[in-house]
XYZ file of C-alpha atoms in Angstrom:
593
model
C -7.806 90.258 -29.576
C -6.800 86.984 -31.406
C -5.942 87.673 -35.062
C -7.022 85.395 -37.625
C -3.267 84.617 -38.450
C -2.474 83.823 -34.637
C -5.808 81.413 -34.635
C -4.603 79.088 -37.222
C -1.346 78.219 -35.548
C -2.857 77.616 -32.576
C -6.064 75.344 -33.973
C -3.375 73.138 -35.505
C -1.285 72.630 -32.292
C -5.057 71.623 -30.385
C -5.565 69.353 -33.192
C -2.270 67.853 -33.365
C -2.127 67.371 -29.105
C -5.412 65.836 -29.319
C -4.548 63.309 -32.003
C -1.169 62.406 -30.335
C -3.223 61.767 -27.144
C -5.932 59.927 -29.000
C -2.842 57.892 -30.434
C -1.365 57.259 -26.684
C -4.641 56.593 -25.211
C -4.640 53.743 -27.567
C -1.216 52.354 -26.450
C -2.273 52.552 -22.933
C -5.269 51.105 -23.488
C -3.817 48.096 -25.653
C -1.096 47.756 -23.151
C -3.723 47.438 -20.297
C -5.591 45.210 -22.391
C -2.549 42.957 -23.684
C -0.827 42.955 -19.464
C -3.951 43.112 -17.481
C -6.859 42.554 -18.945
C -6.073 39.833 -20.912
C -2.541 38.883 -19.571
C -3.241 35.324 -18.828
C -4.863 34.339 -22.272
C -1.321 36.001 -23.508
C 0.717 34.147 -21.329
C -0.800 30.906 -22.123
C -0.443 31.402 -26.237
C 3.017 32.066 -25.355
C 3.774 29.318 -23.799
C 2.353 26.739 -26.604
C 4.988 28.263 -29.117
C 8.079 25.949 -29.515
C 11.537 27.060 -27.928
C 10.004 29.823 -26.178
C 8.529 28.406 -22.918
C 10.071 25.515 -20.493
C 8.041 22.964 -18.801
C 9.084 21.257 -15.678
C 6.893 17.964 -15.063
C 6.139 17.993 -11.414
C 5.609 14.040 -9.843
C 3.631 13.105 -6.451
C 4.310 10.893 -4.131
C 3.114 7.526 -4.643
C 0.347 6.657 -1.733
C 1.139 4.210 1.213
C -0.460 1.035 2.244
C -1.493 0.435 5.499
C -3.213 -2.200 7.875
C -6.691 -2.519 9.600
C -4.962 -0.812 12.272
C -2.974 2.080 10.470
C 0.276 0.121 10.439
C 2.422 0.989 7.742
C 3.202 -1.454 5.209
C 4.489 0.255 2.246
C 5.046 4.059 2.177
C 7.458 5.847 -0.474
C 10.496 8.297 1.236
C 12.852 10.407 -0.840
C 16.380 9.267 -0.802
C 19.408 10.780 -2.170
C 22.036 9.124 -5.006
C 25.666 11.214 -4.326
C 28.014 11.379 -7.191
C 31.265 13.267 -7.671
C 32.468 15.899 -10.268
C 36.079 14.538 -10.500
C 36.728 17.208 -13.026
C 35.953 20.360 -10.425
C 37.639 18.043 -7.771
C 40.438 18.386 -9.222
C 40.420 22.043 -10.413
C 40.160 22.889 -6.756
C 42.763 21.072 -5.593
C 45.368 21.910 -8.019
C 44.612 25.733 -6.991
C 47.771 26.674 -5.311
C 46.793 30.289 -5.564
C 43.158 29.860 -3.078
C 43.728 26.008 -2.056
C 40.709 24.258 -0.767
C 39.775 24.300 2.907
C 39.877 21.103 2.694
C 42.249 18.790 0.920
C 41.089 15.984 -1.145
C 42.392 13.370 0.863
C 40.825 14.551 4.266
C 37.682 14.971 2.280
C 37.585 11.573 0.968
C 37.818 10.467 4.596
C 34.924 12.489 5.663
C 33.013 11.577 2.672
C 33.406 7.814 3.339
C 32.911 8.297 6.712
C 29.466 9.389 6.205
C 28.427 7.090 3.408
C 29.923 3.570 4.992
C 32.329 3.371 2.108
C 36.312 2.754 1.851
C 37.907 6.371 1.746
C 40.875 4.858 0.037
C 38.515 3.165 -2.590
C 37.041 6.464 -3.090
C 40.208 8.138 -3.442
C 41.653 5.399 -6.091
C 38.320 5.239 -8.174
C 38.215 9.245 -8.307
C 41.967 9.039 -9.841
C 41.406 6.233 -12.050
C 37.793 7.675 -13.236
C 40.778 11.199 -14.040
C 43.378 9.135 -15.580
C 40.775 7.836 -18.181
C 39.047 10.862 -18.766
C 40.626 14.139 -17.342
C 37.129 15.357 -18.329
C 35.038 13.281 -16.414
C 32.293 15.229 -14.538
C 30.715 11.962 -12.925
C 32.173 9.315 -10.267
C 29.405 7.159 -8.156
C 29.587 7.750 -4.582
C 26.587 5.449 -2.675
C 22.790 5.376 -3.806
C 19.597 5.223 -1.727
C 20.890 7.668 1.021
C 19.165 8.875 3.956
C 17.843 12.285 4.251
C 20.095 12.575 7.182
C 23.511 11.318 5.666
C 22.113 14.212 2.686
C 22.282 16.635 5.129
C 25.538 15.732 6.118
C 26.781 15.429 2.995
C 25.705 18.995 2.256
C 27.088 20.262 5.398
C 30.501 19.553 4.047
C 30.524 22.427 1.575
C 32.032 20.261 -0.875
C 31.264 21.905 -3.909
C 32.118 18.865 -6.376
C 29.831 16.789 -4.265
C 26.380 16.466 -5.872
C 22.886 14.398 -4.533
C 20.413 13.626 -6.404
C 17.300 13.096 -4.826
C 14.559 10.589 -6.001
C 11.631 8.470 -4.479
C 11.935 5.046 -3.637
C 9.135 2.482 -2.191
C 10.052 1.011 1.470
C 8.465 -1.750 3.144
C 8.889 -1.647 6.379
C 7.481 -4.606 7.907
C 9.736 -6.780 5.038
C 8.500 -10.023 4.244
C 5.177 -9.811 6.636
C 2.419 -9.705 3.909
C 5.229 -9.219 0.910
C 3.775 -11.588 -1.216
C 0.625 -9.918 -0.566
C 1.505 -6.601 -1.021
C 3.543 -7.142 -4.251
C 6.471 -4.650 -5.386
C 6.697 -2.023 -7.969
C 8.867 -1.537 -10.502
C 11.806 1.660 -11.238
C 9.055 3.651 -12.950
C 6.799 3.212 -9.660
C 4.294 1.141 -11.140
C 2.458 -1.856 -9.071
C 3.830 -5.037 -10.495
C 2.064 -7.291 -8.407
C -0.580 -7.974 -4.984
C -2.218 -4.806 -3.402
C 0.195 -2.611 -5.452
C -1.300 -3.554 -8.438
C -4.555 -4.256 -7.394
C -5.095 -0.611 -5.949
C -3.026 1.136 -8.865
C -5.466 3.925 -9.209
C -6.212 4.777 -5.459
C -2.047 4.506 -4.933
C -0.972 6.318 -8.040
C -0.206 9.958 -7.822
C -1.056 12.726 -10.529
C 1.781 14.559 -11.931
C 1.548 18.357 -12.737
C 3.710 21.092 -14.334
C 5.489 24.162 -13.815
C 5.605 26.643 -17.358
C 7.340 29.949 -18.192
C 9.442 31.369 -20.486
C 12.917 32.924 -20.078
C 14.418 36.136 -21.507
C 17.157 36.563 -23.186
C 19.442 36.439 -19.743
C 18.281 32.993 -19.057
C 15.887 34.974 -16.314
C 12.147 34.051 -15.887
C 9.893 36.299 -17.367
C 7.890 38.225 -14.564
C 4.078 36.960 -14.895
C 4.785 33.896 -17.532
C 5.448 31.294 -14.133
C 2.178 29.153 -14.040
C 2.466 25.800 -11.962
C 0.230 23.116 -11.640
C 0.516 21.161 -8.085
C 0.720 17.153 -8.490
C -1.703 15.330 -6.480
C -0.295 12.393 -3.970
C -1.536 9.082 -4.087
C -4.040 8.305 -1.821
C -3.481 5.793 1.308
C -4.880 2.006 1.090
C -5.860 0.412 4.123
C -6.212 -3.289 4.092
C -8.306 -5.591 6.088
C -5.001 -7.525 7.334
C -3.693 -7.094 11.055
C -0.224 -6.781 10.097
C 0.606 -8.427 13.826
C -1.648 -11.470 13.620
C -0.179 -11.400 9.754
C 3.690 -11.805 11.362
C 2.968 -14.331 14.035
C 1.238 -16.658 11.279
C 4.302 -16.307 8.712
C 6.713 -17.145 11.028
C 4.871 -20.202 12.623
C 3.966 -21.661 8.708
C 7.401 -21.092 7.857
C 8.242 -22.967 10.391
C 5.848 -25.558 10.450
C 6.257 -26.086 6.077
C 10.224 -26.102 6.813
C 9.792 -28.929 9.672
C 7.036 -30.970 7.643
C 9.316 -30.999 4.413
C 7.023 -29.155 2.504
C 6.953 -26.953 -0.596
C 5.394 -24.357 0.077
C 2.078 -23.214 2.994
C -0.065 -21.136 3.415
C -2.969 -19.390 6.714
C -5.941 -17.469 5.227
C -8.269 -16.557 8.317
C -11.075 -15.278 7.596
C -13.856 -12.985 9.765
C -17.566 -14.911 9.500
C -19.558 -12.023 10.509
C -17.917 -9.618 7.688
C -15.895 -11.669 5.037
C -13.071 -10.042 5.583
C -9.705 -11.316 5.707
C -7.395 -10.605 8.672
C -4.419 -12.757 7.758
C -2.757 -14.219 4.323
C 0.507 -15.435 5.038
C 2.164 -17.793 3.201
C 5.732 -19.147 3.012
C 7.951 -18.819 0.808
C 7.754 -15.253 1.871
C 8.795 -12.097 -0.345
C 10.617 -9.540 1.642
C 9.494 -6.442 -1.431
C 12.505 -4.699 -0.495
C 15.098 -7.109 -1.935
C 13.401 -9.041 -4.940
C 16.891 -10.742 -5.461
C 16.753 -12.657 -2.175
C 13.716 -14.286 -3.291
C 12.955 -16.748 -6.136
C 11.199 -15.419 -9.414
C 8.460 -18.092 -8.351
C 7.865 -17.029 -4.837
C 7.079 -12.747 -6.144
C 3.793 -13.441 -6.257
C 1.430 -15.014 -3.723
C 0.273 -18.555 -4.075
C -3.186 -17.719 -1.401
C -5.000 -16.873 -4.796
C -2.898 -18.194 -7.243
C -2.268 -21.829 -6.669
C -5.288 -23.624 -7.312
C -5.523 -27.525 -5.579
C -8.198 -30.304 -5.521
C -10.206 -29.601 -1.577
C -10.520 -33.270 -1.228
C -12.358 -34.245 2.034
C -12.735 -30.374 3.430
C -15.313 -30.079 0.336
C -17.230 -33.303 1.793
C -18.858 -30.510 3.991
C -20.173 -28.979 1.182
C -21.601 -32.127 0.041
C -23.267 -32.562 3.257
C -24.781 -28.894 2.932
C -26.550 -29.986 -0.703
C -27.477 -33.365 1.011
C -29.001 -31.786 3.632
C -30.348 -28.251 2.289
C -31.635 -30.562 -0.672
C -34.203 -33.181 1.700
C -32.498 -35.884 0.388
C -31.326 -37.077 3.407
C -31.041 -36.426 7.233
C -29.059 -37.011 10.417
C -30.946 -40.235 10.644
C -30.480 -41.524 7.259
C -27.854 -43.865 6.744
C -26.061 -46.521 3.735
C -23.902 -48.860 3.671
C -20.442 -48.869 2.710
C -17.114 -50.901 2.793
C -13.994 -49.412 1.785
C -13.754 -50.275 -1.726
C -17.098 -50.643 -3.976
C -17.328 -51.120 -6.998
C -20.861 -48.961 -8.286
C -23.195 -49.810 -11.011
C -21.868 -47.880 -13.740
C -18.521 -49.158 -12.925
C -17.160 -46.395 -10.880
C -14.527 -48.284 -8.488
C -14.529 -46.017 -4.994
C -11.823 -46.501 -2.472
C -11.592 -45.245 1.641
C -7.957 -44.515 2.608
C -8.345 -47.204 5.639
C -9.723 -50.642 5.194
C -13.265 -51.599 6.929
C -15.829 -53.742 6.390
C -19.597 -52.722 5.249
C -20.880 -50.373 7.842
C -24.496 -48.385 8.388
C -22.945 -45.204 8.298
C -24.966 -41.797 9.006
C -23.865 -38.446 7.142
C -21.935 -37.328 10.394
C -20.144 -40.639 10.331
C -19.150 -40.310 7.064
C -17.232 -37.207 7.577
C -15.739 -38.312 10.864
C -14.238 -41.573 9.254
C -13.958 -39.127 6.035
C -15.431 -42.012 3.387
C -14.868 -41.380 0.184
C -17.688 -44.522 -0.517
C -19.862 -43.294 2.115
C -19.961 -39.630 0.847
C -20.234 -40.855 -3.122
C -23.514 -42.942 -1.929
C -24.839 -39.721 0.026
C -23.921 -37.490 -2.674
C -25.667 -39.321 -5.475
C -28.701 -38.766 -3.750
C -28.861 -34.998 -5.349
C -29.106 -34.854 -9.029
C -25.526 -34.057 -10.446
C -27.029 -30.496 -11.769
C -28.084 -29.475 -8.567
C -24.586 -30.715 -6.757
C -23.080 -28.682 -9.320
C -25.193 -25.684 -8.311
C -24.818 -25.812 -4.559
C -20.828 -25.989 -5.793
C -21.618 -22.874 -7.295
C -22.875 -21.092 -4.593
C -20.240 -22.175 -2.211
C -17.763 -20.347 -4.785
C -16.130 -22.830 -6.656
C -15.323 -21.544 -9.856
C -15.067 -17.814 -9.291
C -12.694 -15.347 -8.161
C -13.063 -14.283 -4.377
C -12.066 -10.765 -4.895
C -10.148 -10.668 -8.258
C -6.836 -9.882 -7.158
C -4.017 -9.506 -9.766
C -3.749 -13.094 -11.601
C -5.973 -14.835 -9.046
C -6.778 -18.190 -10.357
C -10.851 -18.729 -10.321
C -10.684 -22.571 -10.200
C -11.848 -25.330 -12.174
C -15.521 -26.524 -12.384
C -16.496 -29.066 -14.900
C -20.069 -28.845 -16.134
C -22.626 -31.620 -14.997
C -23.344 -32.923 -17.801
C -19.512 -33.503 -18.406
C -19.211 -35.447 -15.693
C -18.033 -39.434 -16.079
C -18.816 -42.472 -14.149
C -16.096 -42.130 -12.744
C -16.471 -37.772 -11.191
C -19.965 -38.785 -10.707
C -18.857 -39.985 -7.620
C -15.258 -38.372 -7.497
C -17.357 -34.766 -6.974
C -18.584 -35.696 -3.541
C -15.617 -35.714 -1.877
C -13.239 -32.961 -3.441
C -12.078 -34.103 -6.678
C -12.336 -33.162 -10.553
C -12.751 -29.898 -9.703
C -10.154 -27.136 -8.166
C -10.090 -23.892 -5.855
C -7.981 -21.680 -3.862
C -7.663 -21.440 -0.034
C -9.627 -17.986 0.161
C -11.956 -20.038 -1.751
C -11.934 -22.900 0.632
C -12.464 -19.624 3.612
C -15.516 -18.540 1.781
C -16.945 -21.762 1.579
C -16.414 -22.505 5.213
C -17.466 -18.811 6.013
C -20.858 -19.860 4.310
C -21.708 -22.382 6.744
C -20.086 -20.898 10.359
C -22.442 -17.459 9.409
C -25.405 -19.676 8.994
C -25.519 -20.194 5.714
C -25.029 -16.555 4.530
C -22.040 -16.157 1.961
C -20.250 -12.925 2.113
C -18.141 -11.811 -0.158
C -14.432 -12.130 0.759
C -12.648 -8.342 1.192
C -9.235 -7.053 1.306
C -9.295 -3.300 1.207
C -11.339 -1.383 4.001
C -10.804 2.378 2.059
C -8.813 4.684 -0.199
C -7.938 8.238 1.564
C -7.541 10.433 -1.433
C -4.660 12.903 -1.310
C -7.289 15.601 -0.431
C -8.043 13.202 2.521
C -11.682 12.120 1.105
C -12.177 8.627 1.982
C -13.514 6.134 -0.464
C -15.044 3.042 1.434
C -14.867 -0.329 -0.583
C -17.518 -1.787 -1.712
C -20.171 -3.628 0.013
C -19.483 -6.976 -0.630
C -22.384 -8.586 -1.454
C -24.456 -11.159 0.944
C -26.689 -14.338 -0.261
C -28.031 -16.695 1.968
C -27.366 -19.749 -0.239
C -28.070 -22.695 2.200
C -30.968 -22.681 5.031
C -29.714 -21.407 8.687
C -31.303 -25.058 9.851
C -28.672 -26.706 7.044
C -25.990 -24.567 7.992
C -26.349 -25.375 11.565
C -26.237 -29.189 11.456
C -23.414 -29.051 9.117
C -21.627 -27.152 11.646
C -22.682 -29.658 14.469
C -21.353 -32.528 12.602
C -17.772 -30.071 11.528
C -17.881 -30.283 15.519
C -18.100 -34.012 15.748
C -15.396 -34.176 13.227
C -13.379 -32.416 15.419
C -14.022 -33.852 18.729
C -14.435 -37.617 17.696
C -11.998 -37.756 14.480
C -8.525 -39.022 14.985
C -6.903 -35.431 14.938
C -8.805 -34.378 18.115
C -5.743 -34.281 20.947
C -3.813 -32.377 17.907
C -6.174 -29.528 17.064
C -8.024 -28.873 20.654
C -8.274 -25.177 21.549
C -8.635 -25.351 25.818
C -11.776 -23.515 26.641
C -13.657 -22.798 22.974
C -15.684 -25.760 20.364
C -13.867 -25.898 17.211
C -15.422 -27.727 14.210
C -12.841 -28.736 11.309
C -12.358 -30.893 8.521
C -9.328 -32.100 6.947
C -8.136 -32.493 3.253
C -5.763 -34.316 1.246
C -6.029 -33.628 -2.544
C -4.237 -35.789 -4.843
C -1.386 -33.876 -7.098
C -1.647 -33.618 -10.737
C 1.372 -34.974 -12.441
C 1.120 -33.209 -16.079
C 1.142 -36.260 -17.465
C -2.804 -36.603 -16.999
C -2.425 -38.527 -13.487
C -1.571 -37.834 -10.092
C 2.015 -38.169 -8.187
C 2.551 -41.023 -6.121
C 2.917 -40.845 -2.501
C 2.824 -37.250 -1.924
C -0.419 -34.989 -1.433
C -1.439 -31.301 -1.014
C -2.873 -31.439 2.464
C -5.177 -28.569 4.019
C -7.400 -28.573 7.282
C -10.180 -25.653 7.501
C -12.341 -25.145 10.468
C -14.163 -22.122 13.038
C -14.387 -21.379 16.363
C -16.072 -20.934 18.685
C -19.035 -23.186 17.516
C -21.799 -21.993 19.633
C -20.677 -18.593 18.276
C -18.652 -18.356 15.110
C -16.222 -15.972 14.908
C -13.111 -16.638 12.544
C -12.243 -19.203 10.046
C -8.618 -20.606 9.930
C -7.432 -22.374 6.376
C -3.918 -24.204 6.649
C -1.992 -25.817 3.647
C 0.868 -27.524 2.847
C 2.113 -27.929 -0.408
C 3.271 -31.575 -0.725
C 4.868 -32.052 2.727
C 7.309 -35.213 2.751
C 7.531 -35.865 6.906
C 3.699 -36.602 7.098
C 2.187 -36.845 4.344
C -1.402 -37.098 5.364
C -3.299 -34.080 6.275
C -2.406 -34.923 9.466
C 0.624 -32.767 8.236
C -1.431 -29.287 9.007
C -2.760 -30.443 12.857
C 0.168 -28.364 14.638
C 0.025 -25.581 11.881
C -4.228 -25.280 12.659
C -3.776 -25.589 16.296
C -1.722 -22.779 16.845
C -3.120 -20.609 14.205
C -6.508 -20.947 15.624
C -5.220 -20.580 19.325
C -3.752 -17.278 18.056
C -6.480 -15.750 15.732
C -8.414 -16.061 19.370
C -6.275 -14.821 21.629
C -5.535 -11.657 19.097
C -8.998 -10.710 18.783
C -10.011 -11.964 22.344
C -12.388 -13.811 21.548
C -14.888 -15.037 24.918
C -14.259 -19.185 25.711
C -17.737 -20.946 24.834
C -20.392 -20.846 27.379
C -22.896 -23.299 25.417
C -21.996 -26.811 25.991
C -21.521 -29.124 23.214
C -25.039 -31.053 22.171
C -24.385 -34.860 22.312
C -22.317 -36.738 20.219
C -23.770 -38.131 16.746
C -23.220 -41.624 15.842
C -21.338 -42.690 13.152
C -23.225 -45.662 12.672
C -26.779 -47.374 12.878
C-alpha cells in the first residue's frame, strides 16, 4: 500500500520525466523541422550571408556554326595554357635527401619535347625567372594546347607543372566564309558576321555552384546546390561551305589577275531566297585576325555599297514594261550623246549614230540615251516605287552593319538624275541587293526575302526555324518573263557572249559598270566598280550568280567580271546538278526597227 509520503516523491519524478520529454520532443521536433523539413529554405538564407558561403560561376560552351549541310564552321574546344612553378621546381630538385625521379634537366627535355619548344630555352628562362625572384611561382610554358599534349603533360607527374584549361573559338574551314562568319573577341562575344548576328542563339547561359565551408575548409554536408550552365545552341547557315571554297579561291584569283581591289560572288537560290555562297576576297581567315588587314574583318557583300549602273537597266525595263508604257514593239530614237530638253546632256560609252532602238536593244547595246528616253516614259514617282520594290534602299537581311543603300526621293531628283536613274546611277546598293533584285525577276516576278540562317538547335536540342521570309509578287509573271527573255538576248547577242556561255543551259545576264565616287563630290577617272548578274537556266530558273570587282586596273570595263561569272555559274550548276535546258531559246529580238 502506497503511503502518502512515498506518493509525493514519486508524482514529482512523473512530472519532472514528462516535462524533460516535452522539452526534448521539442528539440527533435525543431531539429526535424530546421534539417528536414525546412532544410533547403535554411540552406539558401545561409548562403546569402557574406563570408559564409562560396560561389563558383559555372560557364557553357559557346554554340557552333554550321553549314546547309552540317559542316562545321566555327565550334569552340577547350585548350590548355601550361605554366611552371619555378619556386617548387626548385625545392624538389635541391632535395638531396628524396631527389626527384626525374632531374630538372631531363624534364625540361621531355617538357619541350611535348610542347614544340627549345628545352634549353626552357631551362635558361626557368633560371633567369629564379635569379630575379627566388619566389617566383609562375614561368610561361606554351598556350592553346591540345587536349592530347594535356594529357601528356599530366602523364609526366611533374608536380610543378600546372595547365590551365580554357575555351577558345576554332574555325576550321579558315578563311572559307571568314568574313562572313566574323570572330569573337577574349570574353567570347560575337564581334562581327554570323557571330554577332546570332549572339543570342550562340551564347551560352552561365550557372553556379554554392555552399559553405566549415571551419576545416570542408564543405558542409547538404549546403552544395549547383546550377548547370546551358550551351549555346548550334546555327546552321544557308551557305554550302564547298560551293563557298571553290568561289573564294577562283575570285581571289580572278580580283588578283584583273588588278583589282577587292571582289566579291553572292549566288543566290530563286525558288527560296536563300543564299548558298558569299565569298569575297580579301578573305579573313577568323583564326589569325593579325594576318589580315583591320579593313578586310568585316565583309564588304553587305557593307560596301556601289552605284548598279547598267545591271539596274533591267529594272527599268520591269517598270517600263509592268507600267504599259511601252512594249517589245515600241521603239525611240537615240544617238550616243543627246542633249534633252531640260538640259540633261546623256552619253553611250560607244559612239553611234541615231538608231530606232526597241527596249531589248537598248539593253543589248546597254544605252544609257536609249534607256533615259524609255525610262521617262513612267512618272519619276512611280520609277522610284518599282525601285522600291526591287529593294533598293533597304537592308536584305540586316546583318551586323549592313549598309541599306542610298535612294533619293523623286521629287529630289534634278535634270540631270531624271535621266541618270534609268540606268543605275544617283542611287546605291549592295550585291545581295543586286541578287534580290535579279531573284525578283528569274522567280517571275515574286520577291523573296533574302535568308542566311536555316535554324537555331537550342542546347536542349529544340530547333528554332528562321523566319519565313516574306514573299510579294511586285511585278506581273507576264513582265517578269519578257524581262527575262530580253536578260537572254543580252546574253546571247551582247558582246560578252563567247565569254560567259554555259555549254548545254540559257543564261540571261547583264553587266554593270558604276562610276566611283571620289569624296570630292565627283567620280574617279578611268577606273570603275564593275559587276555582271545573271540566272540560269532560263526556261527554268534556278540560281542567281552576282560578280564584282572593286576597281580592277587590267580591264577596266565590266568586261573585267566575264571569266569570274562564267565559272561561277558553271559551278553553282554543276554543285547542285542542275538538268541542261530542254526548251529551246524563242527567237532573237531585234535591237532595232
Amino acid at each position: 500500500m502506497t503511503t502518502r509520503a512515498t506518493r509525493g516523491p514519486r508524482r514529482r519524478t512523473v512530472v519532472a520525466l514528462a516535462v524533460i520529454l516535452a522539452v526534448l520532443s521539442a528539440f527533435v521536433i525543431r531539429l526535424v523541422d530546421i534539417q528536414v523539413v525546412s532544410a533547403d529554405d535554411h540552406v539558401e538564407d545561409s548562403l546569402q550571408v557574406g563570408q559564409l558561403g562560396d560561389t563558383v560561376t559555372l560557364y557553357g560552351s559557346r554554340g557552333s556554326i554550321v553549314d546547309t549541310n552540317g559542316t562545321t564552321l566555327a565550334s569552340s574546344v577547350t585548350v590548355y595554357d601550361a605554366q611552371l612553378d619555378p619556386k617548387v621546381m626548385k625545392q624538389i630538385e635541391d632535395n638531396a635527401e628524396n631527389p626527384p625521379k626525374v632531374a630538372w634537366a631531363e624534364a625540361a627535355d621531355q617538357i619541350a619535347a611535348i610542347t614544340g619548344q627549345d628545352a634549353e630555352e626552357i631551362r635558361t628562362g626557368v633560371a633567369e625567372t629564379l635569379a630575379s625572384d627566388p619566389s617566383s611561382q609562375y614561368y610561361p610554358l606554351k598556350k592553346g594546347l591540345s587536349t592530347e599534349k594535356y594529357l601528356e603533360l599530366r602523364d609526366l607527374g611533374l608536380v610543378y607543372l600546372h595547365m590551365k584549361p580554357r575555351e577558345t573559338r576554332v574555325y576550321p574551314n579558315g578563311a572559307v566564309a571568314g568574313n562572313l562568319i566574323g570572330y569573337v573577341d577574349s570574353a567570347g562575344a560575337g564581334q562581327s558576321g554570323v557571330e554577332q548576328l546570332e549572339k543570342q542563339c550562340l551564347s551560352p547561359t552561365s550557372g553556379e555552384r554554392t555552399y559553405l565551408r566549415g571551419k576545416d575548409g570542408n564543405v558542409i554536408p547538404g549546403s552544395d546546390r549547383t546550377v548547370a550552365a546551358e550551351d549555346g545552341g548550334s546555327v546552321q547557315l544557308t551557305i554550302d561551305s564547298d560551293l563557298q571554297w571553290y568561289l573564294t579561291q577562283m575570285i581571289s584569283e580572278e580580283g588578283q589577275k584583273m588588278g583589282a581591289q577587292s571582289g566579291t560572288v553572292t549566288v543566290v537560290e530563286v525558288k527560296t531566297g536563300k543564299i548558298r555562297a558569299a565569298a569575297e576576297w580579301p578573305s579573313l581567315d577568323p583564326n589569325d585576325l593579325n594576318a589580315s588587314s583591320p579593313d578586310d574583318w568585316g565583309t564588304r557583300l553587305f557593307t560596301r555599297t556601289f552605284e548598279p549602273g547598267s545591271t539596274f537597266k533591267a529594272i527599268t525595263a520591269s517598270a517600263v514594261l509592268d507600267s504599259g508604257a511601252a512594249d517589245l514593239n515600241t521603239t525611240v530614237s537615240a544617238a550616243s550623246r543627246e542633249t534633252f530638253p531640260n538640259g540633261a546632256v546623256i552619253n553611250d560609252a560607244f559612239v553611234h549614230g541615231a538608231e530606232n532602238y526597241t527596249l531589248a536593244g537598248g539593253l543589248i547595246d546597254s544605252s544609257n540615251v536609249t534607256l533615259s528616253k524609255f525610262g521617262t516614259m513612267v512618272d519619276p514617282q512611280v520609277r522610284f516605287d518599282y525601285l522600291q520594290k526591287f529593294g533598293v534602299g533597304e537592308k536584305t537581311i540586316d546583318f551586323p552593319r549592313e549598309e541599306p543603300g542610298e535612294l533619293h526621293p523623286a521629287s529630289e531628283w534634278d535634270a540631270q538624275s531624271l535621266y541618270t536613274t534609268t540606268f543605275g546611277q544617283h542611287f546605291t546598293i549592295t550585291a545581295p541587293q543586286l541578287a534580290g533584285a535579279y531573284q525578283a525577276i528569274a522567280n517571275g516576278g515574286e520577291k523573296i526575302d533574302l535568308s542566311l540562317i536555316e535554324s537555331c538547335t537550342k542546347g536542349d536540342g529544340e530547333v528554332v526555324k528562321a523566319d519565313t521570309p516574306a514573299h510579294e509578287q511586285i511585278i506581273k509573271e507576264s513582265t517578269a518573263d519578257t524581262v527575262s527573255r530580253i536578260l537572254e538576248n543580252v546574253a546571247v547577242q551582247g558582246g560578252l557572249s563567247k565569254m560567259i556561255e554555259v555549254p548545254g543551259y540559257r543564261v540571261a545576264i547583264k553587266t554593270g559598270t558604276g562610276e566611283v565616287p571620289d569624296g570630292k563630290g565627283g567620280y574617279k577617272q578611268g577606273v570603275y566598280f564593275t559587276s555582271m548578274v545573271g540566272f540560269a537556266p532560263v526556261d527554268d530558273p534556278q540560281y542567281v550568280v552576282v560578280v564584282t570587282l572593286d576597281q580592277p586596273t587590267k580591264v577596266v570595263s565590266s568586261t573585267a567580271t566575264a571569266s569570274a561569272f562564267q565559272q561561277a555559274m558553271t559551278q553553282v550548276l554543276k554543285t547542285y546538278r542542275v538538268s541542261p535546258s530542254t526548251v529551246p531559246m524563242d527567237e532573237l529580238l531585234p535591237k532595232f526597227k
